[in-house]
PDB file of C-alpha atoms in Angstrom:
ATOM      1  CA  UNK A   1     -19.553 -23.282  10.293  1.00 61.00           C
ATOM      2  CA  UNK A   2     -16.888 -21.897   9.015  1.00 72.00           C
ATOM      3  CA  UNK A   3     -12.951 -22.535   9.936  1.00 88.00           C
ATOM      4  CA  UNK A   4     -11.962 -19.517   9.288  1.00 96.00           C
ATOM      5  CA  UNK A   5     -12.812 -16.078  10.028  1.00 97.00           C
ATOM      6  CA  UNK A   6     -13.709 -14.343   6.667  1.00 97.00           C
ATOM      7  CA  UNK A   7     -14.006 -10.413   6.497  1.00 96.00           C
ATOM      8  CA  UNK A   8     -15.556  -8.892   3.224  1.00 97.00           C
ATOM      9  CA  UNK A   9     -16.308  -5.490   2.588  1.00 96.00           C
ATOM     10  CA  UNK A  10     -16.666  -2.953  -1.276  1.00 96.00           C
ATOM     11  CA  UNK A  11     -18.248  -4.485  -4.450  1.00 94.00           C
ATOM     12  CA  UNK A  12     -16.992  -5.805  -7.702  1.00 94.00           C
ATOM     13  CA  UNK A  13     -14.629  -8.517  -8.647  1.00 95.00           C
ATOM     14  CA  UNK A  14     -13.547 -10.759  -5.997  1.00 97.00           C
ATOM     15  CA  UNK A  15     -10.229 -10.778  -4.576  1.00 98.00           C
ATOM     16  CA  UNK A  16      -9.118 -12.737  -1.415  1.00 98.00           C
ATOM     17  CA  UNK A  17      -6.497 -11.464   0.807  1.00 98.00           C
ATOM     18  CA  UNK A  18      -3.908 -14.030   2.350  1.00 98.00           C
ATOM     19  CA  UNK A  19      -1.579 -12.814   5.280  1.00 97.00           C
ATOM     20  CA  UNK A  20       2.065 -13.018   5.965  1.00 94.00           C
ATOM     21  CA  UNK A  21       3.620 -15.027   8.639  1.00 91.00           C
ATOM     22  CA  UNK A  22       3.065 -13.698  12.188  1.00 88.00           C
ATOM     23  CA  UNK A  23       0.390 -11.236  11.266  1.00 91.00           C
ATOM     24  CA  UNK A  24      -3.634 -11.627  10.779  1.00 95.00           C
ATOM     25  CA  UNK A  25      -5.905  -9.935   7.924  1.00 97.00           C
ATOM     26  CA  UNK A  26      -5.531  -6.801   9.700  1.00 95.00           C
ATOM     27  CA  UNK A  27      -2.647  -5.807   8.006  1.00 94.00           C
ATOM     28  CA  UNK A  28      -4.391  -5.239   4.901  1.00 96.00           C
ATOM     29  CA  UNK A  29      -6.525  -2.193   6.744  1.00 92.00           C
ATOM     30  CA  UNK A  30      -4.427   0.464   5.437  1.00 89.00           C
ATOM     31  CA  UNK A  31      -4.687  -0.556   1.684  1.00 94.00           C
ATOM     32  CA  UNK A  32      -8.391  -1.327   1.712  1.00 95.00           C
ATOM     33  CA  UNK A  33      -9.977   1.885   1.304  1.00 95.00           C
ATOM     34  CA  UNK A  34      -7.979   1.580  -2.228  1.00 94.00           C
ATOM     35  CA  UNK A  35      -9.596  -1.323  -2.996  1.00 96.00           C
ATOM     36  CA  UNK A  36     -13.181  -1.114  -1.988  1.00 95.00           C
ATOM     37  CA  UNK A  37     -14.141   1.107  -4.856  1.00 94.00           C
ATOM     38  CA  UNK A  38     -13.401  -1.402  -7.621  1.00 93.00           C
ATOM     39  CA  UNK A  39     -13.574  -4.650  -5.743  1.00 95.00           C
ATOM     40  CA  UNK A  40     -15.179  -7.045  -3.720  1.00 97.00           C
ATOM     41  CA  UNK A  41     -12.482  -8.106  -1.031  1.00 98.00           C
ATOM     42  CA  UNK A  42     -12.529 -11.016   1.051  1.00 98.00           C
ATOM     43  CA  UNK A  43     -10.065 -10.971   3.852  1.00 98.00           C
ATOM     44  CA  UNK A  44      -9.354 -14.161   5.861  1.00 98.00           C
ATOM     45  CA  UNK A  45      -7.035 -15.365   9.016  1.00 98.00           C
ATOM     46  CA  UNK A  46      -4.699 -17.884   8.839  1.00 98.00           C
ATOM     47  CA  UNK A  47      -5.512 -20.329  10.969  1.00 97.00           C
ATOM     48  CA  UNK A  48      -4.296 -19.738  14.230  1.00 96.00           C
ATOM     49  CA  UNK A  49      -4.159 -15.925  13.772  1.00 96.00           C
ATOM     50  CA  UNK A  50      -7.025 -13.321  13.882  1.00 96.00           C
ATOM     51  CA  UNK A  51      -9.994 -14.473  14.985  1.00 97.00           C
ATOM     52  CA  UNK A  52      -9.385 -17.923  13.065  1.00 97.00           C
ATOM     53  CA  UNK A  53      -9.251 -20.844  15.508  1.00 96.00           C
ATOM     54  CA  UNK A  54      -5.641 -23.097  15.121  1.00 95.00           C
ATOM     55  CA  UNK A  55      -6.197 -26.277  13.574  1.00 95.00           C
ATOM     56  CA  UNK A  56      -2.127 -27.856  14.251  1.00 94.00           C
ATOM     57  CA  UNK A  57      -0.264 -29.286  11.888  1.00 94.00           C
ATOM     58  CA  UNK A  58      -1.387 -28.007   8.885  1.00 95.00           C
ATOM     59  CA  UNK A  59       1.457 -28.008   5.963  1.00 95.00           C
ATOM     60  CA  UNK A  60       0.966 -25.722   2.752  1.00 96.00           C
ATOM     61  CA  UNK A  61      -1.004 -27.783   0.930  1.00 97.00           C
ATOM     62  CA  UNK A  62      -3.332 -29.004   3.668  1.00 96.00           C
ATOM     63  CA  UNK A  63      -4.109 -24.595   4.265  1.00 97.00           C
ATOM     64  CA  UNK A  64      -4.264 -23.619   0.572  1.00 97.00           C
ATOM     65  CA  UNK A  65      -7.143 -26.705   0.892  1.00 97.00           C
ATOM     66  CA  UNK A  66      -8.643 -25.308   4.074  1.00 96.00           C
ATOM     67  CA  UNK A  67      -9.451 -21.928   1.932  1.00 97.00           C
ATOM     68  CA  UNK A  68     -10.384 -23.486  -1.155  1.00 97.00           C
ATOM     69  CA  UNK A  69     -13.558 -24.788   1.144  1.00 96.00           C
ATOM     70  CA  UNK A  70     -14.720 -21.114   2.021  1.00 95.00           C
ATOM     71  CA  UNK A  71     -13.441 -18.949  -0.817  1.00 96.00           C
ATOM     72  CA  UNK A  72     -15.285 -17.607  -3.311  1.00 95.00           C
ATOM     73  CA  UNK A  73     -15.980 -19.240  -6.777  1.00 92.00           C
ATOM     74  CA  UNK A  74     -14.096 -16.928  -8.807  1.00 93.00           C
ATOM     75  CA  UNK A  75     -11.558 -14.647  -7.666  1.00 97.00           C
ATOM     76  CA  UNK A  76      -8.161 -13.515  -8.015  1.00 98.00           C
ATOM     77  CA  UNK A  77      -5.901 -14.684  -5.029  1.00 98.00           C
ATOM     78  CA  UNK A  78      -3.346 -12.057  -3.268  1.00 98.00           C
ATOM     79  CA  UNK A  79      -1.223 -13.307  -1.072  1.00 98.00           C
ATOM     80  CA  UNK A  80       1.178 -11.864   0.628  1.00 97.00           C
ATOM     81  CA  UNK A  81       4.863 -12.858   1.931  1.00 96.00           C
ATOM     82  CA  UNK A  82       4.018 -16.743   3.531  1.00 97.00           C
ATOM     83  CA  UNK A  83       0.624 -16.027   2.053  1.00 98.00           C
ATOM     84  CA  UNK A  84       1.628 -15.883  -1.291  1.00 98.00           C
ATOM     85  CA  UNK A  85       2.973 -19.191  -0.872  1.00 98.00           C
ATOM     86  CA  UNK A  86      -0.641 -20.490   0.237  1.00 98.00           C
ATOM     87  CA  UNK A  87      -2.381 -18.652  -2.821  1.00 98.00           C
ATOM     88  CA  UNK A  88       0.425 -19.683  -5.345  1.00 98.00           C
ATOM     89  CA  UNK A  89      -0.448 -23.607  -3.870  1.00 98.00           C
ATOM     90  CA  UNK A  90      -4.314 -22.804  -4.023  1.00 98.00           C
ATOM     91  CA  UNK A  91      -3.410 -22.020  -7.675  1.00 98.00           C
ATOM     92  CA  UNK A  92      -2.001 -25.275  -8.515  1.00 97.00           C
ATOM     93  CA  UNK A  93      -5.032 -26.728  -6.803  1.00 97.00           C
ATOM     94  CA  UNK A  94      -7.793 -24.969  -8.385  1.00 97.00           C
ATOM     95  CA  UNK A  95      -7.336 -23.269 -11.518  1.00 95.00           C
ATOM     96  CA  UNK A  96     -11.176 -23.299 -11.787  1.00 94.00           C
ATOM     97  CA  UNK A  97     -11.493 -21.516  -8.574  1.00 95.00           C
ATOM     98  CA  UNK A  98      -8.199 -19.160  -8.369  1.00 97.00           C
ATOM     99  CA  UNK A  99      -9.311 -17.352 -11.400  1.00 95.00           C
ATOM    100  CA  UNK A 100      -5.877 -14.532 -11.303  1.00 97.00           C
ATOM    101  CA  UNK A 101      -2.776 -14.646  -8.546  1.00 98.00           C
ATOM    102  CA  UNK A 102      -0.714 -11.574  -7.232  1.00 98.00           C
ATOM    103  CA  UNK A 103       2.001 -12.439  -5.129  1.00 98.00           C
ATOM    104  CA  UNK A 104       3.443  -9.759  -2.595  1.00 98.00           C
ATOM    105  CA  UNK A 105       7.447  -9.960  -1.425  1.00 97.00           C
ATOM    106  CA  UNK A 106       7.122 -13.519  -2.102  1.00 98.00           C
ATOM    107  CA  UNK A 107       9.287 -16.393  -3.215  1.00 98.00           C
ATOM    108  CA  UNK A 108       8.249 -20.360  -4.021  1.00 98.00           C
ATOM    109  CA  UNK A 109      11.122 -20.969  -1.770  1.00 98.00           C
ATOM    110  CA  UNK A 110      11.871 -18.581   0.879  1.00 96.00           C
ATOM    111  CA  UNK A 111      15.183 -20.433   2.126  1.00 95.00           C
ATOM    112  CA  UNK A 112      18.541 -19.904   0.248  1.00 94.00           C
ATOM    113  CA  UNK A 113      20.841 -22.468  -1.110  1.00 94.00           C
ATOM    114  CA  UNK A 114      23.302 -22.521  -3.454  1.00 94.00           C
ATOM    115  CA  UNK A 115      22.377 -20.972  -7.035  1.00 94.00           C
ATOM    116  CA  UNK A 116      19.107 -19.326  -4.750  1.00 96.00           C
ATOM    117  CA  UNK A 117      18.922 -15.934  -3.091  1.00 94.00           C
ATOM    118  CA  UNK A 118      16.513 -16.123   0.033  1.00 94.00           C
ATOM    119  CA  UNK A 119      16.418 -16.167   4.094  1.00 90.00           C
ATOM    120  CA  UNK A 120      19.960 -17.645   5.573  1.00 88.00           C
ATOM    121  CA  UNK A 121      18.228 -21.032   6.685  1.00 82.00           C
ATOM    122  CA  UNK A 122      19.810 -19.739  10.213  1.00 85.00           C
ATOM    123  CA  UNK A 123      17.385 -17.127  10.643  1.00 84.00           C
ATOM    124  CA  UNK A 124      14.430 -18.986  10.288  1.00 83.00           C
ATOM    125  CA  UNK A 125      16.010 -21.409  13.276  1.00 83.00           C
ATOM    126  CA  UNK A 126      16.350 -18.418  15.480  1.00 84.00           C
ATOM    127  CA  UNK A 127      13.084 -17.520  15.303  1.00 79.00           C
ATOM    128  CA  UNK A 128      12.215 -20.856  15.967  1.00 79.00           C
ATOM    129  CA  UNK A 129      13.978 -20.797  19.114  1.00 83.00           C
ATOM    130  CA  UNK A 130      12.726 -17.616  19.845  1.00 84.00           C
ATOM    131  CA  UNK A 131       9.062 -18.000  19.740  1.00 76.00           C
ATOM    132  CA  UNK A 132       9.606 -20.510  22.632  1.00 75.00           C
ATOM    133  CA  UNK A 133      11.166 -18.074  24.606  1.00 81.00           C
ATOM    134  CA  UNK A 134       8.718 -15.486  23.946  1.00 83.00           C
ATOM    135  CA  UNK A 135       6.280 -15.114  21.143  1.00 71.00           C
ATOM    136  CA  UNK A 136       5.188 -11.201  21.323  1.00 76.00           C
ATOM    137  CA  UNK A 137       8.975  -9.845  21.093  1.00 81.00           C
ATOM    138  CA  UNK A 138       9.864 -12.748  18.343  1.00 80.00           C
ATOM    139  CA  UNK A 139       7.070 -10.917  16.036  1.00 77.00           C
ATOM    140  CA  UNK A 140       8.083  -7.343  17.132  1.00 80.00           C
ATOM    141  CA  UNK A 141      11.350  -8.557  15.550  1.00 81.00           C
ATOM    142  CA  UNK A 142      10.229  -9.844  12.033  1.00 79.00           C
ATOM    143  CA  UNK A 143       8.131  -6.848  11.866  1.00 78.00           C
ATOM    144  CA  UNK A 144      10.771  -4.632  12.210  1.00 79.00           C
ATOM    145  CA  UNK A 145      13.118  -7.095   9.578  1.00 77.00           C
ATOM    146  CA  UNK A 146       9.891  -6.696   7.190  1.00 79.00           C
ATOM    147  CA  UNK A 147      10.093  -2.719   6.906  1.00 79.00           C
ATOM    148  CA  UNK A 148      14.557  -2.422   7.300  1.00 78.00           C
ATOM    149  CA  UNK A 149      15.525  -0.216   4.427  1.00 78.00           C
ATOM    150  CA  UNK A 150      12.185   0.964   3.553  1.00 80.00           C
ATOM    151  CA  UNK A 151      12.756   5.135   4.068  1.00 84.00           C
ATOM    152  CA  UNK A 152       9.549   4.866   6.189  1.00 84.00           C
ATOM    153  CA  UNK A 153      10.507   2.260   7.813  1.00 82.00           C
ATOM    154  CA  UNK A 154       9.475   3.624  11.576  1.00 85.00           C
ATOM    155  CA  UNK A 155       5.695   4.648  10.284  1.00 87.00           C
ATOM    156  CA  UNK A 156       5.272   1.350   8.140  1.00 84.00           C
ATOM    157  CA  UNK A 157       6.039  -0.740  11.649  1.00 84.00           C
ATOM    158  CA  UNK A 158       4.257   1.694  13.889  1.00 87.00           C
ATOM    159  CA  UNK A 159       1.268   1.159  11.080  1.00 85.00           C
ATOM    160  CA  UNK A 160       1.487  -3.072  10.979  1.00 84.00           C
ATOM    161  CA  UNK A 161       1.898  -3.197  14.935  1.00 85.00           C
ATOM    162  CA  UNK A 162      -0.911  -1.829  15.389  1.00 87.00           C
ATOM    163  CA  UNK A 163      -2.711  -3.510  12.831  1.00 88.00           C
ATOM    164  CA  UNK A 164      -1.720  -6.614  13.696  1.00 87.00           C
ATOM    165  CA  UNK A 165      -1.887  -6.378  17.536  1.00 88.00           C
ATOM    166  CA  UNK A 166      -5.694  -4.803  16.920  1.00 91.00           C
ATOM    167  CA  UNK A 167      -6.236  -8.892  17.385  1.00 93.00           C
ATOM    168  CA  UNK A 168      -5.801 -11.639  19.503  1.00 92.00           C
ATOM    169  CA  UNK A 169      -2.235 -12.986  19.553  1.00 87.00           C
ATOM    170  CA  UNK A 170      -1.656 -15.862  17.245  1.00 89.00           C
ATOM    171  CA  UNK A 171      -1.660 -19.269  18.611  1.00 91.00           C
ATOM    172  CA  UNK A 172       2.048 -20.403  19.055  1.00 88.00           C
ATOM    173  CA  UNK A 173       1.681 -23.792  17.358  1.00 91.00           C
ATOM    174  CA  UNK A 174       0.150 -21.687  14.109  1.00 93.00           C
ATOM    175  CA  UNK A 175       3.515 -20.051  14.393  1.00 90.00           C
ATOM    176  CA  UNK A 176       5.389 -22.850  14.715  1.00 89.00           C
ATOM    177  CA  UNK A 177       3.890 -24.481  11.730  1.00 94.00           C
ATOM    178  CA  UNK A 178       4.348 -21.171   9.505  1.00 93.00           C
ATOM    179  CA  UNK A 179       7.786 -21.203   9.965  1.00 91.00           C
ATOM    180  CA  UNK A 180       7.879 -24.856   9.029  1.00 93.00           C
ATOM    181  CA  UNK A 181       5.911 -23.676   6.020  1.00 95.00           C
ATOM    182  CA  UNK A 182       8.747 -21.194   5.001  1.00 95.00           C
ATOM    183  CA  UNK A 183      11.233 -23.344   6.050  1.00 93.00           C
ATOM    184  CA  UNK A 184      10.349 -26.161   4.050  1.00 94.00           C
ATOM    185  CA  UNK A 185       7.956 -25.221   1.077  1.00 97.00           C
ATOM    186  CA  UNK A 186       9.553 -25.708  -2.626  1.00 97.00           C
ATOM    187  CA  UNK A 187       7.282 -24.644  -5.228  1.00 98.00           C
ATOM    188  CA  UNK A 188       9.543 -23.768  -8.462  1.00 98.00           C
ATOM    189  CA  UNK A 189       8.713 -26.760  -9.947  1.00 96.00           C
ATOM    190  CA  UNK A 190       5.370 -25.790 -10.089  1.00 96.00           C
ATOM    191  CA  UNK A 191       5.937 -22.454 -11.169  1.00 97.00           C
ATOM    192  CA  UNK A 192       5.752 -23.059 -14.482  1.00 95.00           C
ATOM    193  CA  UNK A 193       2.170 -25.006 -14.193  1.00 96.00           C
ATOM    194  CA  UNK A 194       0.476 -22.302 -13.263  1.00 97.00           C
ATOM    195  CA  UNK A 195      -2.336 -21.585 -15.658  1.00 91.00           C
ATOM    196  CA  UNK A 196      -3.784 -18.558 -14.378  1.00 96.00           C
ATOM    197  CA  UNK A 197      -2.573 -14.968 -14.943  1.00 97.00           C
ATOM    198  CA  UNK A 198       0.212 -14.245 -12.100  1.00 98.00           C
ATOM    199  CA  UNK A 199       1.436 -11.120 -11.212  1.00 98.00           C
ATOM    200  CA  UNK A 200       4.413 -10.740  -8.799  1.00 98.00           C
ATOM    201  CA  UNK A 201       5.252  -7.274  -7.264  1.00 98.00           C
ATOM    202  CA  UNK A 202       8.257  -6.808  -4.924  1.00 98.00           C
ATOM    203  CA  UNK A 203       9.970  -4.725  -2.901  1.00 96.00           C
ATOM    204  CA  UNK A 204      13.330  -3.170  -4.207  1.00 95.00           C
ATOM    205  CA  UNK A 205      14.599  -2.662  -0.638  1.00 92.00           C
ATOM    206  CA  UNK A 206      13.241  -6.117   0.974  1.00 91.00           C
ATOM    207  CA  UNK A 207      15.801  -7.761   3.159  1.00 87.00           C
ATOM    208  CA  UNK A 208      13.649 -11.205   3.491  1.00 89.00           C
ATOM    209  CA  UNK A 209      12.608 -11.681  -0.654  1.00 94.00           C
ATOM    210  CA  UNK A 210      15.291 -10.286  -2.374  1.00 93.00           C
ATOM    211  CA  UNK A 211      14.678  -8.447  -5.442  1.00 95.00           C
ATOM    212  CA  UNK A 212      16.722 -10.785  -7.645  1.00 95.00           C
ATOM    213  CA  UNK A 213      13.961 -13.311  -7.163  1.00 96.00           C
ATOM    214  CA  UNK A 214      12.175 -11.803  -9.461  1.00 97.00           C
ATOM    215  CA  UNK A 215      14.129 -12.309 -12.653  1.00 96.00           C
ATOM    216  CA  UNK A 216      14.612 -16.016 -10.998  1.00 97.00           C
ATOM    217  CA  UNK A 217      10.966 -16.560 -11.164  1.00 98.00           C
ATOM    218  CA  UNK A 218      10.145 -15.019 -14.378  1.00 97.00           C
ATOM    219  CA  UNK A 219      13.289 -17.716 -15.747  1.00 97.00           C
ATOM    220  CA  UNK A 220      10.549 -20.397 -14.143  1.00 97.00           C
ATOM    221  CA  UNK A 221       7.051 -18.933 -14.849  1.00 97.00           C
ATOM    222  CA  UNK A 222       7.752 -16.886 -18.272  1.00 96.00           C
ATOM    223  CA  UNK A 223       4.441 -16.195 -18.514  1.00 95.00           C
ATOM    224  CA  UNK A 224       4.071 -14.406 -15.195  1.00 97.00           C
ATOM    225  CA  UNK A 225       4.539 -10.444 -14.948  1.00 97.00           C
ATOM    226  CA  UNK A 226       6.872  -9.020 -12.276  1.00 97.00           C
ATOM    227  CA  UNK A 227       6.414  -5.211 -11.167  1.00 97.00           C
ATOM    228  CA  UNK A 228       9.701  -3.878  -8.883  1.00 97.00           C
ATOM    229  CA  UNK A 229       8.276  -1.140  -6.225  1.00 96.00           C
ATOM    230  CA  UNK A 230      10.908   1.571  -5.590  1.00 95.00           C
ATOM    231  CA  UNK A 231      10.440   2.537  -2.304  1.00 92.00           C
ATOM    232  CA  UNK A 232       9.150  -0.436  -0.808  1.00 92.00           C
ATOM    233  CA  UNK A 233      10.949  -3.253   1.253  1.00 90.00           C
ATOM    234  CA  UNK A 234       9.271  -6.183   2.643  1.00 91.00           C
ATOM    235  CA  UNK A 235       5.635  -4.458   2.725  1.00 91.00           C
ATOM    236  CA  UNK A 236       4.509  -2.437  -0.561  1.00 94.00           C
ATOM    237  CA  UNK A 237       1.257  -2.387   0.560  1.00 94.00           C
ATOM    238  CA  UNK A 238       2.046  -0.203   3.212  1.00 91.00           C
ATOM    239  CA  UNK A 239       4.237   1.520   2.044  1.00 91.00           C
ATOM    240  CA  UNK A 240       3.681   2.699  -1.828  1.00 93.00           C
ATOM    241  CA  UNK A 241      -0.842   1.542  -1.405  1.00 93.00           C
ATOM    242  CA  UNK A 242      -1.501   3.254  -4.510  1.00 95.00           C
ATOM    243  CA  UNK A 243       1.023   2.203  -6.493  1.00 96.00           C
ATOM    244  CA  UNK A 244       0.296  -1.412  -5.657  1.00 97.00           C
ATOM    245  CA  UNK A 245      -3.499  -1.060  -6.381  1.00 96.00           C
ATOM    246  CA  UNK A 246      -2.418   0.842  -9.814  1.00 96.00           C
ATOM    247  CA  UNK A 247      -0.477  -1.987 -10.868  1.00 96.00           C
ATOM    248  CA  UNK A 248      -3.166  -4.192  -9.758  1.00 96.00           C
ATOM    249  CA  UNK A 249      -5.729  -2.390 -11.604  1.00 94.00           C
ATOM    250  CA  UNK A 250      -3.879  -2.461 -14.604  1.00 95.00           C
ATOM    251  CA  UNK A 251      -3.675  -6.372 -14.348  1.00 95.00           C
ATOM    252  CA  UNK A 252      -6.994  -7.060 -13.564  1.00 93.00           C
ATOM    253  CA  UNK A 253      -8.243  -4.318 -16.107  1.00 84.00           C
ATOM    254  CA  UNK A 254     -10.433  -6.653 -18.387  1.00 67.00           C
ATOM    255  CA  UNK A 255     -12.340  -7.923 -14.954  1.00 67.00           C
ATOM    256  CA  UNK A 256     -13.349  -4.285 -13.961  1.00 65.00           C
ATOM    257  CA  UNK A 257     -16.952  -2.981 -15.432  1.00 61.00           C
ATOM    258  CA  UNK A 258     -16.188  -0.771 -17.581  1.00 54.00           C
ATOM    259  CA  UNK A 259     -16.051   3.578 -16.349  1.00 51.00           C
TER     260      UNK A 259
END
């Protein structure tokens, strides 16, 4: 049986789907009819969110491992935000099996420090505390952080709320452990070691990945392509969907039959 619950809908190439923090594979429902035509898409919950059962305790390595097991053979990872994070890990793992990455609003290290741009370390303490105090309202609240700046910023949280709260809530210790993950997850070293094609898009507006990652990342992974969305803060793929499947298309161009 599987630990995870696994959607998958269109045909063609594979691609799985990885989640942000807070959220479930639900998100992804506005960008999918984009998709379908030209792919075969695999969309999975976190554990702990969705319809995936917790499993505590899990650090980023021990999840990228838990999706490994059910994923298909060959397929390009996307993960967004936290998610990109697990599918960047999944790539160190299993070049053989992670076949092409796209990371969305992501960052190997989501925490700044000196010399690195990223989430006040504060923040990601508050929302600690938060969650303890009350989980729904804590989420509510990193939504809205996700779309600030975006100039549909009221439609893009109306559109992940209820996306996101289509599900059951997520499971407070698969919170918990998330924001571990962001807190604590270092990956630039391995930047550099990752043998796949990577594509990394952001948002020019995002509050919570800040733009300048990107040329920070390309410094560490030179042979990784970076695409800037305009309009777009924390969530491209709700708000500029076809411009994030064109630029996907036109990176994954050799894997699509032929037209």
């Amino acid at each position: 049986m599987a630990e995870c619950d696994w959607q998958s809908h269109g045909q063609g190439p594979d691609l799985v789907l990885i989640h942000g923090w807070g959220m479930n594979s639900a998100v992804w429902s506005l960008i999918l009819p984009y998709l379908t035509p030209h792919f075969r898409v695999h969309c999975v919950d976190l554990p702990g969110f969705g319809y995936s059962a917790a499993q505590p305790g899990l650090n980023i390595e021990d999840l990228a491992q838990v999706l490994l097991k059910e994923s298909p053979v060959d397929a390009t990872w996307i993960g967004w935000s936290l998610g990109g994070l697990v599918a960047t890990q999944a790539a160190l793992l299993s070049p053989q099996r992670v076949t092409g990455l796209v990371t969305i609003a992501s960052s190997p290290k989501f925490v700044a420090e000196p010399g690195w741009r990223g989430i006040k370390p504060g923040v990601l303490g508050d929302f600690a505390r938060q969650l303890e105090r009350d989980f729904s309202l804590t989420v509510e609240r990193f939504m809205a952080l996700q779309a600030m700046g975006s100039p549909t910023a009221r439609k893009d949280v109306k559109a992940l709320k209820q996306a996101v709260f289509s599900r059951p809530t997520p499971d407070p210790r698969a919170l918990a452990d998330g924001l571990a993950m962001l807190a604590d997850t270092d990956l630039r070293q391995g930047c550099g070691a990752i043998k796949v094609p990577w594509l990394r898009m952001y948002g020019r507006l995002d509050g919570l990945v800040p733009v300048s990652v990107a040329d920070a990342v390309s410094t560490l992974a030179p042979d990784s392509h970076s695409e800037v969305l305009t309009h777009s803060a924390h969530a491209p793929f709700v708000t500029e969907p076809e411009a994030v499947v064109d630029k996907l298309k036109a990176f994954l161009g050799n894997k699509l039959p032929a037209t």
